Amino acid sequence: MSIVTRFAPSPTGRLHVGNIRTALHNWMLARQAGGHFLLRIDDTDTERSREEYVDAIRADLAWLGLDPDGEERQSQRLAHYETAFARLREAGRVYPCYETQQELELRRKVLLGRGLPPIYDRAALQLSDAERAAKEAAGEQPHWRFKLDHGEAIEWLDGIRGPQHFDPAQLSDPVVRRHDGSWLYMLPSAVDDIAMGVTDVLRGEDHVSNTALQIQMFTALDAAPPRFAHEALLTGSEGKLSKRLGSLGCDAFRDKGIEPEAIVALLARIGTSLPVEPILQREVLVESFDLGTFGRAPARFDDAELERLNAAVVHQFDFDHVAARLPAGMSREGWEAIRPNLSHVGEAADWWEVVTGPVEVPDMPAEDRAYLADAAAMLQWSDDPWHGLTGALKEATGRKGKSLFLPLRLALTGRASGPDMAALLPLIGEAEARARLEAAAG
Ligand code: GLU
């Protein structure tokens, strides 16, 4: 059976690093097996869902290179949920409840106060037909709960967490439908996973107890549950689940000059036992993806690590990959000369100005001015003018090391450090190089 995974965001906001990581892992799991990766838009919450977020989710996935093989929208599948609901109702697996939020909250508090787990007491199941009819006649609309089967333990072998075991009697019957008829995420998700042939549900460990409930929904709908795996959540470098990570998304990354390749390389492997490396080739990441390498401890998302990876991926970028983002006129040679000095592609423009000029040269001490005058006179153009020039100056002046190189770099670039001069000088060109040396010589 081929693998089908899905990424199921609710379009109530932008994707953040945690969502991006889940999307990536589902994409990798599918790609590795030659399977299908679905984007499922969980938009049953019509009040909070926004079309602009749906567009943003698609755009973010495209920017990250995580192309889905299909897209589904829950808002267009309401009839399927209705059918499943009718079936469960028929089988006595969903039941109407009339408690208000306040009543439920009060009961919770009482239970907690007595040191008991706040499990729903199924009071609504005790209502007689007459009592229900009276409530309906009084205009009370029920919400609906799924009735858990307390008969046997809920168990599954989690792809990351190993054997899992839940006692259904220790869980509240989950609300699956609100009094206004709208759906909570739980039942539609199970219905869709069945209809779409999802074989693997990979999501954050905040969903572990939902999985226990959903496994019973699959069974109640006569379907075999998919494989489940729950990954440890992401924490910030500050060590805890941070608000900051919850709002850190593709826009923020793009603004900071972070490349999707760096994000993917990092999120593919943090929290696993595999080394985080600046791997550009998706195939390599996909091939090495293995749920068995995932740890149970939270994965630490470290901005400094992302910055390091970003520099390392930029250093590998081919000219063609970045050409559209480079300053006009910047050549392949220019990119290759400057690339090792960049942390972000955007900085290329800065260094390219050093090539095209004009450069501002700091005031040089008298002895360096004389030295630079010699340099201007001795400059000879060749395939490798820099080594020609420095070789000749070394011999003529006896200078070496910093005193040989630094005045030249300052005169030619206006800066004390930067890209390899041997690569820069040919780009600056003979006439301009001589003019800069002469200008600095005063
Ligand atoms: N829409 C749900 C969420 O964003 C989906 C969870 C799931 O993967 O099943 O939490």
CSV table of C-alpha atoms and ligand atoms in Angstrom, one decimal:
chain,number,residue,atom,x,y,z
A,1,MET,CA,0.0,0.0,0.0
A,2,SER,CA,1.5,3.4,-0.9
A,3,ILE,CA,2.0,6.0,1.7
A,4,VAL,CA,-0.4,8.9,2.1
A,5,THR,CA,0.4,11.7,4.5
A,6,ARG,CA,-1.3,15.0,5.1
A,7,PHE,CA,-0.6,18.4,6.6
A,8,ALA,CA,-3.7,19.8,8.1
A,9,PRO,CA,-3.4,23.4,9.2
A,10,SER,CA,-6.3,25.5,10.3
A,11,PRO,CA,-6.3,28.8,8.3
A,12,THR,CA,-6.7,30.9,11.4
A,13,GLY,CA,-3.2,32.4,11.2
A,14,ARG,CA,0.1,32.2,9.5
A,15,LEU,CA,2.2,29.1,9.6
A,16,HIS,CA,4.9,29.2,12.3
A,17,VAL,CA,8.1,27.1,12.7
A,18,GLY,CA,6.3,24.4,14.5
A,19,ASN,CA,3.7,23.9,11.7
A,20,ILE,CA,6.5,24.2,9.1
A,21,ARG,CA,8.4,21.4,10.7
A,22,THR,CA,5.3,19.2,10.8
A,23,ALA,CA,4.6,20.0,7.1
A,24,LEU,CA,8.2,19.2,6.2
A,25,HIS,CA,8.2,15.9,8.0
A,26,ASN,CA,5.0,14.8,6.4
A,27,TRP,CA,6.4,15.8,3.0
A,28,MET,CA,9.6,13.9,3.6
A,29,LEU,CA,7.7,10.8,4.8
A,30,ALA,CA,5.7,10.8,1.6
A,31,ARG,CA,8.5,11.6,-0.8
A,32,GLN,CA,10.7,8.9,0.7
A,33,ALA,CA,8.2,6.3,0.0
A,34,GLY,CA,7.1,7.7,-3.4
A,35,GLY,CA,3.7,8.4,-1.8
A,36,HIS,CA,1.3,11.3,-1.6
A,37,PHE,CA,1.5,14.4,0.5
A,38,LEU,CA,-1.9,16.1,0.9
A,39,LEU,CA,-2.6,19.6,2.1
A,40,ARG,CA,-5.8,19.6,4.0
A,41,ILE,CA,-7.2,23.0,5.0
A,42,ASP,CA,-9.1,22.5,8.3
A,43,ASP,CA,-11.5,25.4,7.8
A,44,THR,CA,-14.6,24.2,9.6
A,45,ASP,CA,-14.3,27.1,12.0
A,46,THR,CA,-15.9,29.7,9.7
A,47,GLU,CA,-15.5,32.5,12.2
A,48,ARG,CA,-11.8,32.2,12.6
A,49,SER,CA,-10.8,30.9,9.2
A,50,ARG,CA,-9.7,33.4,6.6
A,51,GLU,CA,-9.1,33.1,2.9
A,52,GLU,CA,-6.0,35.2,3.1
A,53,TYR,CA,-4.4,32.6,5.4
A,54,VAL,CA,-5.3,29.8,3.0
A,55,ASP,CA,-3.4,31.7,0.3
A,56,ALA,CA,-0.5,32.4,2.7
A,57,ILE,CA,-0.3,28.7,3.6
A,58,ARG,CA,-0.1,27.7,0.0
A,59,ALA,CA,2.5,30.5,-0.7
A,60,ASP,CA,4.6,29.5,2.3
A,61,LEU,CA,4.7,25.8,1.3
A,62,ALA,CA,5.6,26.8,-2.2
A,63,TRP,CA,8.4,29.0,-1.0
A,64,LEU,CA,9.7,26.2,1.2
A,65,GLY,CA,9.5,23.8,-1.8
A,66,LEU,CA,7.0,21.5,-0.1
A,67,ASP,CA,4.6,21.0,-2.9
A,68,PRO,CA,1.4,19.1,-2.1
A,69,ASP,CA,0.1,16.4,-4.4
A,70,GLY,CA,-3.4,17.4,-3.7
A,71,GLU,CA,-5.5,19.9,-1.7
A,72,GLU,CA,-8.7,19.3,0.2
A,73,ARG,CA,-10.9,21.7,2.1
A,74,GLN,CA,-13.0,20.6,5.0
A,75,SER,CA,-15.5,23.4,4.4
A,76,GLN,CA,-16.4,21.6,1.1
A,77,ARG,CA,-16.8,18.2,2.7
A,78,LEU,CA,-19.5,19.0,5.3
A,79,ALA,CA,-21.9,16.4,3.7
A,80,HIS,CA,-19.4,13.6,4.5
A,81,TYR,CA,-19.3,14.7,8.1
A,82,GLU,CA,-23.0,14.7,8.2
A,83,THR,CA,-23.2,11.2,6.9
A,84,ALA,CA,-20.6,9.9,9.4
A,85,PHE,CA,-22.4,11.7,12.2
A,86,ALA,CA,-25.8,10.1,11.2
A,87,ARG,CA,-24.1,6.7,11.2
A,88,LEU,CA,-22.6,7.2,14.6
A,89,ARG,CA,-25.9,8.6,15.9
A,90,GLU,CA,-27.7,5.5,14.6
A,91,ALA,CA,-25.2,3.3,16.4
A,92,GLY,CA,-25.5,5.3,19.7
A,93,ARG,CA,-22.0,6.6,19.5
A,94,VAL,CA,-22.8,10.3,19.6
A,95,TYR,CA,-25.3,11.8,22.0
A,96,PRO,CA,-26.8,15.3,22.6
A,97,CYS,CA,-25.7,17.3,25.6
A,98,TYR,CA,-27.3,20.5,26.9
A,99,GLU,CA,-24.9,21.7,29.6
A,100,THR,CA,-23.7,25.3,29.3
A,101,GLN,CA,-20.0,26.2,29.4
A,102,GLN,CA,-20.6,27.6,32.9
A,103,GLU,CA,-22.2,24.4,34.1
A,104,LEU,CA,-19.3,22.3,32.7
A,105,GLU,CA,-16.7,24.6,34.2
A,106,LEU,CA,-18.4,24.4,37.6
A,107,ARG,CA,-18.4,20.6,37.5
A,108,ARG,CA,-14.8,20.6,36.5
A,109,LYS,CA,-13.9,22.8,39.5
A,110,VAL,CA,-15.8,20.6,41.9
A,111,LEU,CA,-14.0,17.5,40.6
A,112,LEU,CA,-10.6,19.1,40.7
A,113,GLY,CA,-11.4,20.5,44.2
A,114,ARG,CA,-12.0,16.9,45.4
A,115,GLY,CA,-8.8,15.8,43.8
A,116,LEU,CA,-10.5,13.9,41.0
A,117,PRO,CA,-9.7,14.0,37.3
A,118,PRO,CA,-12.1,16.4,35.5
A,119,ILE,CA,-13.8,13.8,33.4
A,120,TYR,CA,-17.2,14.5,31.9
A,121,ASP,CA,-19.8,12.7,34.0
A,122,ARG,CA,-22.1,11.7,31.1
A,123,ALA,CA,-25.0,13.3,32.8
A,124,ALA,CA,-26.6,14.0,29.4
A,125,LEU,CA,-26.9,10.2,28.9
A,126,GLN,CA,-29.2,10.0,31.9
A,127,LEU,CA,-31.7,12.4,30.4
A,128,SER,CA,-35.1,10.8,29.6
A,129,ASP,CA,-36.7,11.4,26.2
A,130,ALA,CA,-39.2,13.6,27.9
A,131,GLU,CA,-36.5,15.7,29.5
A,132,ARG,CA,-34.7,16.1,26.2
A,133,ALA,CA,-37.9,17.0,24.4
A,134,ALA,CA,-38.6,19.7,27.1
A,135,LYS,CA,-35.2,21.2,26.5
A,136,GLU,CA,-35.6,21.2,22.8
A,137,ALA,CA,-39.1,22.8,23.2
A,138,ALA,CA,-37.5,25.5,25.3
A,139,GLY,CA,-35.2,26.2,22.4
A,140,GLU,CA,-32.0,24.6,23.8
A,141,GLN,CA,-29.8,23.4,21.1
A,142,PRO,CA,-27.6,20.4,22.0
A,143,HIS,CA,-23.9,20.0,21.4
A,144,TRP,CA,-22.8,16.5,20.7
A,145,ARG,CA,-20.3,14.2,22.3
A,146,PHE,CA,-18.7,11.0,20.9
A,147,LYS,CA,-19.4,8.2,23.3
A,148,LEU,CA,-16.2,6.4,24.1
A,149,ASP,CA,-16.3,2.6,24.4
A,150,HIS,CA,-15.0,1.9,27.9
A,151,GLY,CA,-14.7,-1.8,27.0
A,152,GLU,CA,-11.0,-2.1,26.4
A,153,ALA,CA,-7.8,-0.1,26.5
A,154,ILE,CA,-6.9,2.1,23.6
A,155,GLU,CA,-3.5,1.1,22.3
A,156,TRP,CA,-1.2,1.9,19.4
A,157,LEU,CA,2.4,1.6,18.5
A,158,ASP,CA,3.5,5.2,18.0
A,159,GLY,CA,6.2,5.7,15.4
A,160,ILE,CA,8.1,8.0,17.7
A,161,ARG,CA,6.8,7.4,21.2
A,162,GLY,CA,6.6,3.6,21.1
A,163,PRO,CA,3.7,1.6,22.7
A,164,GLN,CA,0.9,3.9,23.9
A,165,HIS,CA,-1.8,3.0,26.3
A,166,PHE,CA,-5.0,4.9,27.3
A,167,ASP,CA,-7.8,3.9,29.6
A,168,PRO,CA,-10.9,5.3,27.9
A,169,ALA,CA,-12.7,5.6,31.2
A,170,GLN,CA,-10.1,8.2,32.2
A,171,LEU,CA,-11.0,10.4,29.2
A,172,SER,CA,-14.0,12.7,28.7
A,173,ASP,CA,-16.3,11.9,25.8
A,174,PRO,CA,-15.1,14.5,23.3
A,175,VAL,CA,-17.5,17.2,22.0
A,176,VAL,CA,-17.6,16.7,18.2
A,177,ARG,CA,-20.2,19.2,17.2
A,178,ARG,CA,-21.3,22.5,18.6
A,179,HIS,CA,-24.8,23.5,19.4
A,180,ASP,CA,-24.9,25.6,16.2
A,181,GLY,CA,-24.2,22.5,14.1
A,182,SER,CA,-20.6,23.4,13.4
A,183,TRP,CA,-17.8,20.8,13.7
A,184,LEU,CA,-14.9,20.6,16.0
A,185,TYR,CA,-11.8,19.3,14.4
A,186,MET,CA,-11.7,15.8,15.8
A,187,LEU,CA,-14.4,13.9,13.9
A,188,PRO,CA,-14.0,15.6,10.5
A,189,SER,CA,-10.3,14.8,10.7
A,190,ALA,CA,-11.0,11.1,11.2
A,191,VAL,CA,-13.6,11.0,8.5
A,192,ASP,CA,-11.1,12.7,6.1
A,193,ASP,CA,-8.2,10.5,7.0
A,194,ILE,CA,-10.5,7.5,6.1
A,195,ALA,CA,-11.8,9.0,2.9
A,196,MET,CA,-8.4,10.2,1.7
A,197,GLY,CA,-6.7,6.9,2.5
A,198,VAL,CA,-4.2,8.6,4.9
A,199,THR,CA,-1.8,5.9,6.0
A,200,ASP,CA,0.4,7.9,8.3
A,201,VAL,CA,-0.6,10.7,10.7
A,202,LEU,CA,2.5,12.5,11.9
A,203,ARG,CA,1.9,15.5,14.1
A,204,GLY,CA,2.9,17.2,17.4
A,205,GLU,CA,2.7,15.4,20.7
A,206,ASP,CA,0.0,17.9,21.8
A,207,HIS,CA,-2.3,15.6,19.8
A,208,VAL,CA,-1.5,12.4,21.6
A,209,SER,CA,-4.7,12.3,23.6
A,210,ASN,CA,-6.7,13.3,20.5
A,211,THR,CA,-5.2,10.2,18.9
A,212,ALA,CA,-6.6,8.0,21.6
A,213,LEU,CA,-10.1,9.5,21.0
A,214,GLN,CA,-9.8,9.4,17.2
A,215,ILE,CA,-8.7,5.7,17.2
A,216,GLN,CA,-12.1,4.9,18.6
A,217,MET,CA,-13.7,7.1,16.0
A,218,PHE,CA,-12.0,5.2,13.2
A,219,THR,CA,-13.1,1.9,14.8
A,220,ALA,CA,-16.7,3.2,15.2
A,221,LEU,CA,-16.7,4.0,11.5
A,222,ASP,CA,-15.4,0.5,10.6
A,223,ALA,CA,-12.1,1.7,9.4
A,224,ALA,CA,-8.6,0.6,10.4
A,225,PRO,CA,-6.8,3.5,12.1
A,226,PRO,CA,-3.7,4.9,10.2
A,227,ARG,CA,-0.2,4.7,11.7
A,228,PHE,CA,0.4,7.5,14.2
A,229,ALA,CA,3.5,9.2,15.2
A,230,HIS,CA,3.8,12.2,17.5
A,231,GLU,CA,6.9,14.4,17.6
A,232,ALA,CA,8.2,16.3,20.6
A,233,LEU,CA,7.4,19.9,20.4
A,234,LEU,CA,9.8,22.7,19.4
A,235,THR,CA,11.2,24.9,22.1
A,236,GLY,CA,13.1,28.2,21.7
A,237,SER,CA,16.7,28.6,22.6
A,238,GLU,CA,15.4,30.0,25.8
A,239,GLY,CA,14.4,26.4,26.6
A,240,LYS,CA,10.7,26.5,26.8
A,241,LEU,CA,7.8,26.6,24.4
A,242,SER,CA,7.9,30.2,23.5
A,243,LYS,CA,5.4,32.7,22.2
A,244,ARG,CA,8.1,34.0,19.9
A,245,LEU,CA,8.2,30.7,18.0
A,246,GLY,CA,4.5,30.8,17.6
A,247,SER,CA,4.7,33.9,15.5
A,248,LEU,CA,8.0,33.1,13.7
A,249,GLY,CA,7.1,32.2,10.1
A,250,CYS,CA,8.2,32.5,6.5
A,251,ASP,CA,7.8,36.2,6.3
A,252,ALA,CA,10.0,36.8,9.2
A,253,PHE,CA,12.6,34.4,7.8
A,254,ARG,CA,12.5,36.1,4.4
A,255,ASP,CA,12.9,39.5,6.0
A,256,LYS,CA,16.0,38.3,7.8
A,257,GLY,CA,17.5,36.9,4.6
A,258,ILE,CA,17.1,33.3,5.7
A,259,GLU,CA,16.9,30.9,2.8
A,260,PRO,CA,14.3,28.1,2.7
A,261,GLU,CA,17.1,25.7,2.2
A,262,ALA,CA,18.5,26.6,5.6
A,263,ILE,CA,15.1,26.3,7.3
A,264,VAL,CA,14.5,22.9,5.7
A,265,ALA,CA,18.0,21.6,6.6
A,266,LEU,CA,17.5,22.7,10.2
A,267,LEU,CA,13.9,21.5,10.7
A,268,ALA,CA,14.6,18.2,8.9
A,269,ARG,CA,16.9,17.2,11.7
A,270,ILE,CA,16.6,19.1,14.9
A,271,GLY,CA,15.3,16.8,17.6
A,272,THR,CA,16.6,13.7,15.8
A,273,SER,CA,19.9,11.9,16.3
A,274,LEU,CA,21.1,12.9,12.8
A,275,PRO,CA,23.5,15.8,12.6
A,276,VAL,CA,22.2,19.1,11.5
A,277,GLU,CA,24.1,19.9,8.3
A,278,PRO,CA,23.8,22.5,5.5
A,279,ILE,CA,22.5,20.0,3.1
A,280,LEU,CA,21.1,21.6,-0.1
A,281,GLN,CA,20.0,18.4,-1.8
A,282,ARG,CA,16.5,17.5,-0.8
A,283,GLU,CA,17.0,13.9,-1.8
A,284,VAL,CA,19.7,13.5,0.8
A,285,LEU,CA,17.5,14.8,3.5
A,286,VAL,CA,14.6,12.7,2.3
A,287,GLU,CA,16.6,9.5,2.1
A,288,SER,CA,18.0,9.9,5.6
A,289,PHE,CA,14.6,10.7,7.2
A,290,ASP,CA,13.8,8.1,9.8
A,291,LEU,CA,11.2,8.3,12.6
A,292,GLY,CA,13.5,6.0,14.6
A,293,THR,CA,16.0,8.8,14.9
A,294,PHE,CA,13.5,11.2,16.6
A,295,GLY,CA,14.0,11.8,20.3
A,296,ARG,CA,11.4,12.2,23.0
A,297,ALA,CA,13.0,15.4,24.3
A,298,PRO,CA,11.8,18.8,22.9
A,299,ALA,CA,13.7,19.9,19.9
A,300,ARG,CA,15.5,23.1,20.5
A,301,PHE,CA,15.2,25.8,17.8
A,302,ASP,CA,18.2,28.0,17.9
A,303,ASP,CA,18.4,31.2,15.8
A,304,ALA,CA,22.1,31.2,15.9
A,305,GLU,CA,22.2,27.7,14.5
A,306,LEU,CA,19.8,28.8,11.7
A,307,GLU,CA,22.1,31.8,10.9
A,308,ARG,CA,25.1,29.5,10.7
A,309,LEU,CA,23.3,27.1,8.4
A,310,ASN,CA,22.1,30.0,6.3
A,311,ALA,CA,25.6,31.2,5.7
A,312,ALA,CA,26.7,27.7,4.9
A,313,VAL,CA,24.0,27.1,2.3
A,314,VAL,CA,24.6,30.6,0.8
A,315,HIS,CA,28.2,29.6,0.3
A,316,GLN,CA,27.1,26.6,-1.8
A,317,PHE,CA,24.5,28.5,-3.9
A,318,ASP,CA,25.2,28.4,-7.6
A,319,PHE,CA,25.1,31.8,-9.5
A,320,ASP,CA,22.0,30.7,-11.5
A,321,HIS,CA,20.1,30.0,-8.2
A,322,VAL,CA,20.6,33.6,-7.0
A,323,ALA,CA,21.1,35.6,-10.2
A,324,ALA,CA,17.7,37.3,-10.0
A,325,ARG,CA,18.4,38.6,-6.6
A,326,LEU,CA,21.9,40.0,-7.3
A,327,PRO,CA,22.7,43.6,-8.2
A,328,ALA,CA,22.6,44.4,-11.9
A,329,GLY,CA,25.8,43.6,-13.7
A,330,MET,CA,27.1,41.2,-11.1
A,331,SER,CA,28.7,38.3,-12.9
A,332,ARG,CA,29.2,34.7,-12.1
A,333,GLU,CA,32.8,35.4,-11.2
A,334,GLY,CA,31.7,38.2,-9.0
A,335,TRP,CA,29.2,36.0,-7.1
A,336,GLU,CA,31.8,33.3,-6.7
A,337,ALA,CA,34.4,35.7,-5.3
A,338,ILE,CA,32.0,37.3,-2.9
A,339,ARG,CA,29.9,34.3,-1.9
A,340,PRO,CA,32.3,33.0,0.8
A,341,ASN,CA,31.9,36.3,2.7
A,342,LEU,CA,28.2,36.4,2.9
A,343,SER,CA,25.8,35.4,5.6
A,344,HIS,CA,22.9,36.4,3.5
A,345,VAL,CA,22.4,36.8,-0.2
A,346,GLY,CA,21.3,40.4,0.3
A,347,GLU,CA,24.8,41.4,1.4
A,348,ALA,CA,26.2,40.7,-2.1
A,349,ALA,CA,25.1,44.2,-3.2
A,350,ASP,CA,27.4,45.7,-0.5
A,351,TRP,CA,30.4,43.8,-1.7
A,352,TRP,CA,29.6,44.4,-5.3
A,353,GLU,CA,29.9,48.1,-4.6
A,354,VAL,CA,33.4,47.5,-3.5
A,355,VAL,CA,34.1,46.1,-7.0
A,356,THR,CA,32.3,48.8,-8.9
A,357,GLY,CA,33.4,51.6,-6.7
A,358,PRO,CA,33.8,54.3,-5.8
A,359,VAL,CA,35.5,53.2,-2.6
A,360,GLU,CA,36.3,55.4,0.3
A,361,VAL,CA,39.9,54.9,1.5
A,362,PRO,CA,41.0,55.8,5.0
A,363,ASP,CA,43.9,58.1,5.5
A,364,MET,CA,47.1,56.1,5.2
A,365,PRO,CA,50.3,56.8,7.1
A,366,ALA,CA,53.1,58.3,5.0
A,367,GLU,CA,55.2,55.1,4.7
A,368,ASP,CA,52.1,53.2,3.4
A,369,ARG,CA,51.5,56.0,0.9
A,370,ALA,CA,54.9,55.5,-0.6
A,371,TYR,CA,54.4,51.8,-0.6
A,372,LEU,CA,51.1,52.2,-2.5
A,373,ALA,CA,52.8,54.5,-5.0
A,374,ASP,CA,55.3,51.6,-5.6
A,375,ALA,CA,52.3,49.3,-5.9
A,376,ALA,CA,50.6,51.4,-8.5
A,377,ALA,CA,53.8,51.6,-10.5
A,378,MET,CA,54.4,47.8,-10.3
A,379,LEU,CA,50.9,46.6,-11.0
A,380,GLN,CA,51.0,44.3,-14.0
A,381,TRP,CA,47.9,42.7,-15.5
A,382,SER,CA,47.8,38.9,-15.9
A,383,ASP,CA,45.6,36.0,-15.2
A,384,ASP,CA,46.5,36.4,-11.5
A,385,PRO,CA,47.4,40.1,-11.0
A,386,TRP,CA,47.1,39.9,-7.2
A,387,HIS,CA,49.8,37.2,-6.7
A,388,GLY,CA,52.0,39.0,-9.3
A,389,LEU,CA,51.7,42.3,-7.5
A,390,THR,CA,52.2,41.0,-4.0
A,391,GLY,CA,55.1,38.8,-5.1
A,392,ALA,CA,56.9,41.7,-6.7
A,393,LEU,CA,56.2,44.0,-3.8
A,394,LYS,CA,57.5,41.5,-1.3
A,395,GLU,CA,60.7,41.2,-3.2
A,396,ALA,CA,61.1,44.9,-3.7
A,397,THR,CA,60.1,46.1,-0.2
A,398,GLY,CA,60.9,43.2,2.1
A,399,ARG,CA,57.4,43.6,3.5
A,400,LYS,CA,55.4,40.5,4.4
A,401,GLY,CA,52.2,39.4,6.2
A,402,LYS,CA,49.9,42.2,7.3
A,403,SER,CA,52.2,45.1,6.3
A,404,LEU,CA,52.4,43.6,2.8
A,405,PHE,CA,48.7,42.9,2.3
A,406,LEU,CA,46.6,45.3,4.5
A,407,PRO,CA,47.5,48.7,2.9
A,408,LEU,CA,46.7,47.1,-0.5
A,409,ARG,CA,43.4,45.8,0.6
A,410,LEU,CA,42.5,49.1,2.2
A,411,ALA,CA,43.5,51.1,-0.9
A,412,LEU,CA,41.7,48.7,-3.3
A,413,THR,CA,38.5,48.0,-1.3
A,414,GLY,CA,38.3,50.7,1.4
A,415,ARG,CA,37.9,47.9,4.0
A,416,ALA,CA,40.2,46.0,6.2
A,417,SER,CA,38.7,42.6,5.5
A,418,GLY,CA,36.6,40.9,2.9
A,419,PRO,CA,36.7,38.4,0.0
A,420,ASP,CA,39.8,36.9,-1.3
A,421,MET,CA,41.8,39.7,-3.0
A,422,ALA,CA,43.0,37.3,-5.7
A,423,ALA,CA,39.4,36.9,-6.8
A,424,LEU,CA,38.4,40.5,-6.3
A,425,LEU,CA,41.2,42.2,-8.1
A,426,PRO,CA,40.4,40.8,-11.6
A,427,LEU,CA,36.9,42.0,-11.1
A,428,ILE,CA,38.0,45.6,-10.1
A,429,GLY,CA,40.0,45.7,-13.3
A,430,GLU,CA,43.4,47.1,-14.2
A,431,ALA,CA,42.7,50.8,-14.7
A,432,GLU,CA,40.4,51.1,-11.7
A,433,ALA,CA,42.9,49.2,-9.5
A,434,ARG,CA,45.7,51.4,-10.5
A,435,ALA,CA,43.6,54.5,-10.0
A,436,ARG,CA,42.6,53.4,-6.5
A,437,LEU,CA,46.2,52.7,-5.6
A,438,GLU,CA,47.3,56.1,-6.8
A,439,ALA,CA,44.5,57.8,-5.1
A,440,ALA,CA,45.4,56.2,-1.8
A,441,ALA,CA,49.1,57.0,-2.3
A,442,GLY,CA,48.0,60.6,-2.4
B,1,GLU,N1,-6.1,21.2,12.1
B,1,GLU,C1,-5.5,20.4,13.2
B,1,GLU,C2,-4.4,21.3,13.8
B,1,GLU,O1,-3.9,22.2,13.2
B,1,GLU,C3,-4.9,19.2,12.5
B,1,GLU,C4,-4.2,18.3,13.4
B,1,GLU,C5,-3.9,17.0,12.7
B,1,GLU,O2,-2.8,16.9,12.1
B,1,GLU,O3,-4.7,16.1,12.7
B,1,GLU,O4,-4.1,21.1,15.0
